[in-house]
CSV table of C-alpha atoms and ligand atoms in Angstrom, one decimal:
chain,number,residue,atom,x,y,z
A,11,MET,CA,-17.9,-13.6,13.2
A,12,ASP,CA,-17.8,-14.2,9.5
A,13,ILE,CA,-15.2,-12.1,7.7
A,14,LYS,CA,-17.5,-11.6,4.7
A,15,GLU,CA,-20.2,-10.3,6.9
A,16,ILE,CA,-17.9,-7.9,8.7
A,17,VAL,CA,-16.7,-6.4,5.4
A,18,ALA,CA,-20.3,-6.3,4.1
A,19,ARG,CA,-21.2,-4.1,7.0
A,20,HIS,CA,-19.4,-1.1,5.6
A,21,GLU,CA,-20.1,0.7,2.4
A,22,ARG,CA,-17.7,0.0,-0.5
A,23,LEU,CA,-17.4,2.2,-3.4
A,24,ARG,CA,-16.6,0.1,-6.6
A,25,LEU,CA,-13.4,1.8,-7.9
A,26,THR,CA,-11.9,-1.4,-9.4
A,27,PRO,CA,-13.1,-4.7,-10.5
A,28,LEU,CA,-12.2,-7.4,-7.8
A,29,PRO,CA,-10.7,-9.9,-7.2
A,30,THR,CA,-7.3,-9.1,-8.7
A,31,PRO,CA,-5.7,-12.2,-10.2
A,32,LEU,CA,-3.6,-14.7,-8.2
A,33,GLU,CA,-1.1,-16.0,-10.6
A,34,PHE,CA,1.7,-18.7,-10.4
A,35,ALA,CA,5.1,-17.5,-11.2
A,36,PRO,CA,6.7,-20.6,-12.8
A,37,ASN,CA,9.8,-19.0,-14.3
A,38,LEU,CA,10.6,-17.1,-11.0
A,39,THR,CA,10.0,-20.3,-9.0
A,40,ALA,CA,12.3,-22.3,-11.3
A,41,LEU,CA,15.1,-19.6,-11.3
A,42,LEU,CA,15.2,-19.3,-7.5
A,43,GLY,CA,14.7,-23.1,-7.1
A,44,GLY,CA,12.8,-22.3,-3.9
A,45,PRO,CA,9.2,-22.1,-2.8
A,46,ASN,CA,6.3,-22.1,-5.2
A,47,ILE,CA,5.7,-18.4,-5.7
A,48,TYR,CA,2.4,-16.9,-6.5
A,49,ILE,CA,1.7,-13.2,-7.2
A,50,LYS,CA,-1.4,-11.4,-6.1
A,51,ARG,CA,-1.8,-8.8,-8.8
A,52,ASP,CA,-2.9,-5.8,-6.7
A,53,ASP,CA,-0.9,-3.7,-9.3
A,54,LEU,CA,-4.0,-4.5,-11.6
A,55,THR,CA,-6.6,-2.4,-9.7
A,56,ALA,CA,-8.2,0.1,-11.9
A,57,LEU,CA,-7.3,3.7,-10.8
A,58,ALA,CA,-4.9,5.3,-13.1
A,59,PHE,CA,-2.4,2.5,-13.3
A,60,GLY,CA,-3.6,0.7,-10.1
A,61,GLY,CA,-1.9,-0.2,-6.8
A,62,ASN,CA,-2.8,-1.1,-3.3
A,63,LYS,CA,-4.2,2.2,-2.2
A,64,THR,CA,-7.3,1.7,-4.4
A,65,ARG,CA,-8.7,-0.9,-1.9
A,66,LYS,CA,-8.3,1.4,1.0
A,67,LEU,CA,-10.1,4.2,-0.9
A,68,GLU,CA,-13.0,2.1,-1.8
A,69,PHE,CA,-13.9,2.1,2.0
A,70,LEU,CA,-12.6,5.6,2.9
A,71,LEU,CA,-14.4,7.6,0.2
A,72,PRO,CA,-18.0,6.8,0.9
A,73,GLN,CA,-17.7,8.7,4.2
A,74,ALA,CA,-16.3,11.7,2.3
A,75,VAL,CA,-19.3,11.5,-0.1
A,76,ALA,CA,-21.8,11.3,2.8
A,77,GLU,CA,-20.2,14.3,4.4
A,78,GLY,CA,-20.8,16.3,1.2
A,79,ALA,CA,-17.1,16.8,0.5
A,80,ASP,CA,-16.3,18.6,-2.8
A,81,THR,CA,-12.5,18.6,-2.4
A,82,VAL,CA,-10.1,15.9,-1.3
A,83,ILE,CA,-6.8,17.0,0.2
A,84,THR,CA,-3.8,14.8,0.9
A,85,LEU,CA,-0.1,14.7,1.1
A,86,GLY,CA,2.7,12.6,-0.1
A,87,GLY,CA,6.0,12.4,-1.9
A,88,LEU,CA,6.6,13.5,-5.5
A,89,GLN,CA,6.3,9.9,-6.7
A,90,SER,CA,3.5,9.0,-4.3
A,91,ASN,CA,1.2,6.1,-5.5
A,92,TRP,CA,-1.2,7.1,-2.7
A,93,VAL,CA,-1.5,10.6,-4.1
A,94,ARG,CA,-2.1,9.4,-7.7
A,95,GLN,CA,-4.7,6.9,-6.8
A,96,THR,CA,-6.4,9.4,-4.4
A,97,VAL,CA,-6.5,12.1,-7.2
A,98,ALA,CA,-8.0,9.5,-9.7
A,99,ALA,CA,-10.7,8.4,-7.2
A,100,ALA,CA,-11.5,12.1,-6.3
A,101,ARG,CA,-11.9,12.8,-10.1
A,102,LYS,CA,-14.2,9.7,-10.6
A,103,LEU,CA,-16.4,11.1,-7.8
A,104,GLY,CA,-16.4,14.7,-9.4
A,105,MET,CA,-14.4,16.2,-6.8
A,106,GLU,CA,-11.4,18.5,-6.8
A,107,ALA,CA,-8.1,17.2,-5.7
A,108,VAL,CA,-5.5,19.2,-3.9
A,109,VAL,CA,-2.1,17.4,-3.2
A,110,VAL,CA,0.7,18.6,-1.0
A,111,LEU,CA,3.8,17.2,-2.3
A,112,GLU,CA,6.9,16.8,-0.2
A,113,GLY,CA,9.8,18.4,-2.2
A,114,GLU,CA,10.7,21.1,-4.6
A,115,ALA,CA,8.9,21.5,-7.8
A,116,PRO,CA,10.9,19.5,-10.5
A,117,GLN,CA,12.0,20.8,-13.9
A,118,GLU,CA,10.0,18.1,-15.5
A,119,LEU,CA,6.8,16.3,-14.6
A,120,GLN,CA,7.3,12.6,-14.7
A,121,GLY,CA,5.8,9.3,-13.4
A,122,ASN,CA,3.1,9.7,-10.8
A,123,LEU,CA,3.5,13.5,-10.7
A,124,LEU,CA,2.8,13.8,-14.4
A,125,LEU,CA,-0.4,11.8,-13.9
A,126,ASP,CA,-1.4,13.9,-10.8
A,127,HIS,CA,-1.1,16.9,-13.1
A,128,LEU,CA,-2.8,15.3,-16.0
A,129,MET,CA,-5.8,14.5,-13.7
A,130,GLY,CA,-5.9,18.4,-12.9
A,131,ALA,CA,-4.9,18.1,-9.2
A,132,GLN,CA,-3.8,21.4,-7.6
A,133,LEU,CA,-0.1,20.8,-6.7
A,134,ARG,CA,1.4,22.4,-3.7
A,135,TYR,CA,5.0,21.8,-2.9
A,136,VAL,CA,6.4,21.8,0.7
A,137,PRO,CA,10.0,21.2,0.9
A,138,ASP,CA,11.7,19.5,3.9
A,139,VAL,CA,8.8,18.0,5.8
A,140,PRO,CA,10.2,16.8,9.2
A,141,GLN,CA,9.6,13.1,9.9
A,142,ASP,CA,7.5,13.7,13.0
A,143,LEU,CA,5.1,16.0,10.9
A,144,GLU,CA,4.8,13.3,8.3
A,145,ASP,CA,4.1,10.7,10.9
A,146,GLN,CA,1.3,13.0,12.2
A,147,GLU,CA,-0.1,13.2,8.6
A,148,ILE,CA,0.0,9.4,8.5
A,149,GLN,CA,-1.8,9.2,11.8
A,150,GLY,CA,-4.5,11.6,10.8
A,151,SER,CA,-3.7,14.7,12.9
A,152,PHE,CA,-2.9,16.9,9.8
A,153,PRO,CA,-0.5,19.6,10.9
A,154,ILE,CA,0.4,20.4,7.3
A,155,THR,CA,-2.8,19.7,5.2
A,156,GLY,CA,-5.0,21.1,7.9
A,157,LYS,CA,-3.8,24.5,7.3
A,158,ILE,CA,-4.5,24.2,3.6
A,159,ALA,CA,-7.9,23.0,4.3
A,160,GLU,CA,-8.6,26.2,6.2
A,161,GLU,CA,-7.8,28.1,3.0
A,162,TYR,CA,-10.3,26.0,1.0
A,163,ARG,CA,-13.0,26.4,3.8
A,164,ALA,CA,-12.5,30.1,3.7
A,165,GLN,CA,-13.4,30.1,0.0
A,166,GLY,CA,-16.6,28.2,0.7
A,167,ARG,CA,-15.4,24.7,-0.2
A,168,HIS,CA,-15.9,21.4,1.7
A,169,PRO,CA,-12.6,19.7,1.9
A,170,VAL,CA,-12.0,16.3,3.2
A,171,LEU,CA,-8.5,15.4,4.5
A,172,LEU,CA,-7.3,11.9,3.9
A,173,PRO,CA,-4.3,10.8,5.9
A,174,LEU,CA,-1.1,9.9,3.8
A,175,GLY,CA,-1.4,6.1,3.1
A,176,GLY,CA,-5.0,5.8,4.1
A,177,ALA,CA,-4.0,3.4,7.1
A,178,THR,CA,-7.1,4.1,9.2
A,179,PRO,CA,-9.4,1.4,10.7
A,180,LEU,CA,-11.8,2.1,7.9
A,181,GLY,CA,-9.1,2.0,5.2
A,182,ASN,CA,-7.6,-1.1,6.6
A,183,LEU,CA,-10.9,-2.9,5.6
A,184,GLY,CA,-9.5,-2.9,2.1
A,185,TYR,CA,-6.9,-5.5,3.0
A,186,ILE,CA,-9.2,-7.5,5.2
A,187,ASN,CA,-11.4,-7.8,2.1
A,188,ALA,CA,-8.3,-8.7,0.1
A,189,VAL,CA,-7.4,-11.6,2.5
A,190,ASP,CA,-10.9,-12.9,2.2
A,191,GLU,CA,-10.6,-12.7,-1.6
A,192,LEU,CA,-7.2,-14.5,-1.5
A,193,GLY,CA,-8.7,-17.1,0.9
A,194,SER,CA,-11.3,-18.0,-1.7
A,195,GLN,CA,-8.8,-18.0,-4.6
A,196,LEU,CA,-6.3,-20.3,-2.6
A,197,LYS,CA,-9.2,-22.7,-1.9
A,198,ALA,CA,-10.3,-22.8,-5.5
A,199,MET,CA,-6.7,-23.7,-6.5
A,200,ASP,CA,-6.5,-26.2,-3.7
A,201,LEU,CA,-3.5,-24.4,-2.2
A,202,GLN,CA,-2.4,-23.3,1.2
A,203,ALA,CA,0.0,-20.4,1.7
A,204,ASP,CA,2.7,-20.6,4.2
A,205,TYR,CA,3.7,-17.0,3.8
A,206,LEU,CA,2.4,-13.7,2.5
A,207,ILE,CA,5.0,-11.1,1.6
A,208,ALA,CA,4.3,-7.4,0.9
A,209,ALA,CA,6.0,-4.1,1.0
A,210,THR,CA,5.2,-2.2,4.3
A,211,GLY,CA,5.1,1.6,4.2
A,212,THR,CA,2.5,3.1,6.7
A,213,GLY,CA,1.6,-0.5,7.7
A,214,GLY,CA,-2.0,-0.1,6.8
A,215,SER,CA,-2.0,-2.9,4.3
A,216,GLN,CA,0.0,-5.2,6.7
A,217,ALA,CA,-2.4,-4.4,9.5
A,218,GLY,CA,-5.4,-5.2,7.3
A,219,ILE,CA,-3.8,-8.4,6.2
A,220,GLU,CA,-3.1,-9.4,9.8
A,221,CYS,CA,-6.7,-8.7,10.9
A,222,GLY,CA,-8.0,-10.5,7.8
A,223,LEU,CA,-5.8,-13.7,8.6
A,224,ARG,CA,-7.2,-13.6,12.1
A,225,LEU,CA,-10.7,-13.1,11.1
A,226,ALA,CA,-10.5,-15.8,8.5
A,227,GLY,CA,-8.7,-18.2,10.7
A,228,MET,CA,-5.9,-18.7,8.4
A,229,GLU,CA,-2.5,-20.1,9.6
A,230,THR,CA,-0.5,-18.2,6.9
A,231,LYS,CA,2.2,-16.0,8.3
A,232,MET,CA,2.5,-12.4,7.1
A,233,LEU,CA,6.0,-11.0,6.4
A,234,GLY,CA,6.2,-7.3,5.9
A,235,ILE,CA,9.2,-6.0,4.3
A,236,SER,CA,9.7,-2.4,5.4
A,237,VAL,CA,10.5,0.3,2.8
A,238,SER,CA,11.0,3.3,5.3
A,239,ARG,CA,11.7,4.1,8.9
A,240,HIS,CA,9.3,5.8,11.2
A,241,THR,CA,9.8,7.4,14.6
A,242,ARG,CA,8.5,4.3,16.3
A,243,PRO,CA,9.1,0.5,15.6
A,244,LYS,CA,6.5,-0.5,12.9
A,245,GLU,CA,5.6,-3.8,14.8
A,246,GLU,CA,4.2,-1.5,17.6
A,247,GLU,CA,2.4,0.8,15.1
A,248,ILE,CA,0.9,-2.1,13.2
A,249,ALA,CA,-0.3,-4.0,16.4
A,250,GLU,CA,-2.0,-0.8,17.4
A,251,LEU,CA,-3.5,-0.3,14.0
A,252,CYS,CA,-4.7,-4.0,14.1
A,253,ASN,CA,-6.3,-3.5,17.7
A,254,ALA,CA,-7.9,-0.1,16.5
A,255,THR,CA,-9.3,-1.8,13.5
A,256,MET,CA,-10.7,-4.8,15.3
A,257,GLU,CA,-12.3,-2.5,17.8
A,258,PHE,CA,-13.8,-0.4,15.1
A,259,LEU,CA,-15.2,-3.7,13.7
A,260,GLY,CA,-16.8,-4.7,16.9
A,261,CYS,CA,-14.2,-7.4,17.4
A,262,GLY,CA,-12.3,-5.8,20.2
A,263,GLY,CA,-11.7,-9.2,21.9
A,264,GLU,CA,-9.1,-10.0,19.2
A,265,ARG,CA,-5.9,-8.4,20.5
A,266,PHE,CA,-2.5,-8.0,18.7
A,267,GLU,CA,1.0,-7.6,20.4
A,268,ALA,CA,3.9,-6.1,18.7
A,269,GLY,CA,5.7,-9.5,19.1
A,270,GLN,CA,3.1,-11.1,16.8
A,271,ILE,CA,3.8,-8.8,13.9
A,272,SER,CA,6.7,-9.6,11.5
A,273,VAL,CA,8.5,-6.6,9.9
A,274,ASN,CA,11.8,-7.1,8.3
A,275,TYR,CA,14.0,-3.9,8.1
A,276,ASP,CA,17.1,-5.4,6.2
A,277,TYR,CA,16.2,-4.1,2.7
A,278,ILE,CA,15.4,-0.4,3.3
A,279,GLY,CA,18.9,0.8,2.5
A,280,ALA,CA,19.7,4.4,3.4
A,281,GLY,CA,16.0,5.2,3.7
A,282,TYR,CA,12.6,5.6,1.9
A,283,GLY,CA,13.2,5.7,-1.9
A,284,ALA,CA,16.9,5.1,-1.6
A,285,VAL,CA,18.4,2.9,-4.4
A,286,THR,CA,19.7,-0.4,-3.4
A,287,GLU,CA,21.5,-3.0,-5.6
A,288,GLN,CA,19.2,-5.7,-4.2
A,289,ALA,CA,16.0,-3.6,-5.2
A,290,LEU,CA,17.5,-3.0,-8.7
A,291,GLU,CA,18.2,-6.7,-9.1
A,292,ALA,CA,14.7,-7.6,-7.9
A,293,VAL,CA,13.1,-5.1,-10.4
A,294,SER,CA,15.1,-6.6,-13.3
A,295,MET,CA,14.4,-10.1,-12.2
A,296,ALA,CA,10.7,-9.7,-11.9
A,297,ALA,CA,10.6,-8.0,-15.2
A,298,ARG,CA,12.6,-10.7,-17.0
A,299,THR,CA,11.1,-13.7,-15.5
A,300,GLU,CA,7.5,-12.9,-15.3
A,301,GLY,CA,6.9,-9.6,-17.1
A,302,LEU,CA,6.1,-8.0,-13.7
A,303,ILE,CA,6.9,-4.2,-13.4
A,304,LEU,CA,8.1,-3.3,-9.9
A,305,CYS,CA,9.5,-0.1,-8.6
A,306,HIS,CA,12.7,0.4,-6.5
A,307,THR,CA,10.9,2.1,-3.7
A,308,TYR,CA,8.2,-0.4,-2.7
A,309,ALA,CA,7.5,-3.7,-4.5
A,310,GLY,CA,11.1,-3.9,-5.6
A,311,LYS,CA,12.4,-3.8,-2.0
A,312,ALA,CA,9.8,-6.3,-0.9
A,313,PHE,CA,10.7,-8.6,-3.8
A,314,ALA,CA,14.5,-8.2,-3.0
A,315,GLY,CA,13.6,-9.3,0.6
A,316,MET,CA,11.8,-12.4,-0.6
A,317,VAL,CA,14.6,-13.4,-2.9
A,318,ASP,CA,17.2,-12.9,-0.2
A,319,LEU,CA,15.1,-15.0,2.3
A,320,ILE,CA,14.9,-17.7,-0.3
A,321,ARG,CA,18.7,-17.6,-0.9
A,322,LYS,CA,19.4,-17.8,2.8
A,323,GLY,CA,17.0,-20.8,3.1
A,324,VAL,CA,14.4,-19.1,5.4
A,325,LEU,CA,11.9,-19.8,2.7
A,326,THR,CA,12.2,-23.4,1.5
A,327,LYS,CA,11.1,-25.5,-1.5
A,328,GLU,CA,8.3,-27.0,0.7
A,329,ASP,CA,6.8,-23.4,1.2
A,330,THR,CA,4.1,-21.7,-0.8
A,331,VAL,CA,4.6,-18.0,-0.9
A,332,VAL,CA,2.2,-15.4,-2.1
A,333,PHE,CA,3.9,-12.1,-3.0
A,334,PHE,CA,1.5,-9.1,-3.0
A,335,HIS,CA,2.4,-7.0,-6.0
A,336,THR,CA,1.2,-3.6,-4.5
A,337,GLY,CA,1.9,-1.6,-7.7
A,338,GLY,CA,4.0,1.5,-8.2
A,339,GLY,CA,5.7,0.6,-11.6
A,340,VAL,CA,4.8,4.2,-12.8
A,341,ALA,CA,7.6,5.5,-10.7
A,342,ASN,CA,10.1,3.9,-13.0
A,343,PHE,CA,9.4,6.5,-15.7
A,344,ALA,CA,10.8,9.1,-13.3
A,345,HIS,CA,14.1,7.2,-12.9
A,346,PRO,CA,15.1,5.9,-16.2
A,347,GLU,CA,18.7,6.3,-15.4
A,348,LEU,CA,18.5,3.5,-12.8
A,349,PHE,CA,17.8,1.0,-15.5
A,350,GLN,CA,20.1,2.0,-18.4
B,30,PLP,C1,1.8,2.6,-0.3
B,30,PLP,C2,2.4,1.5,-1.0
B,30,PLP,C3,2.9,0.4,-0.3
B,30,PLP,C4,2.7,0.4,1.2
B,30,PLP,O1,1.5,0.1,1.8
B,30,PLP,P1,1.1,0.6,3.3
B,30,PLP,O2,-0.3,0.2,3.4
B,30,PLP,O3,1.3,2.1,3.3
B,30,PLP,O4,2.2,-0.1,4.1
B,30,PLP,C5,3.5,-0.8,-0.9
B,30,PLP,N1,3.6,-0.7,-2.1
B,30,PLP,C6,3.2,0.3,-3.0
B,30,PLP,C7,3.4,0.3,-4.5
B,30,PLP,C8,2.7,1.5,-2.4
B,30,PLP,O5,2.2,2.6,-3.1
């Protein structure tokens, strides 16, 4: 079945102009002396400084609107790009936003958190969320936000819960659509990409990309650079997400195995959000060569992975690589000390 037809069968809320640009990165390509590097500018989506979550929200939110929701509730870290983009989308739709933030209330609001506050989100802090509860929130069983939703229901409101990261079969359509878009852009530029590289958090974007590549019949290989650890290996989680997404789309015959999914864990450092020398070098390199603003938590770690794989000769001069810039530069304002 045609990828465009599959995407068009689901309502998409227009939260951002698409396609995002696909740009050649000549200075970076020259500096690294390696593959031709192109940047897919998903940092340029249009919700409150952009990022990859906007594509997912475009497919997730029509359902909330149809259900008559007046309040969106979700969870994330203090510098969550997911939370920021969700708050912006909720506001655009005239809804209240309640965000459950993992951590202590900081002295000073900065970066994403400042923007959440500016958009009038209700901020609720929950310190020390255990990994398994966070994983359940990602998978949509809501052990934490579900209790908060009860409070709002008791007040006569109609809350909708969105899972951290938006990695549901419906949300994953955002990145299936992105692959369709990228395919057209590559064709127009007379290019074939050997590799796509992106930061992998919940794995929803990677799952969407994997499904998109399969549906579009593209040979391009997806390399996810993991930025966090979950309870289970991400290859398994992503393969399951892909299978659930394909079933949801009526393409259940297309199956994925964990062994077909490529996730690299070499650049996480001590964990999610942990500072690594390589990520700091990557943030600086992208900024100085191409004026691209990455963060040390997501795109910076993925970029560090790409640079290292080039230096090790895994990605060669003959290759064409598309790096998905998934956004997140806003978080730098919360960590000026890292770059001074
Ligand atoms: C959320 C996020 C990711 C990871 O996307 P997933 O779909 O959760 O894997 C990557 N980069 C940035 C900047 C993000 O905010």
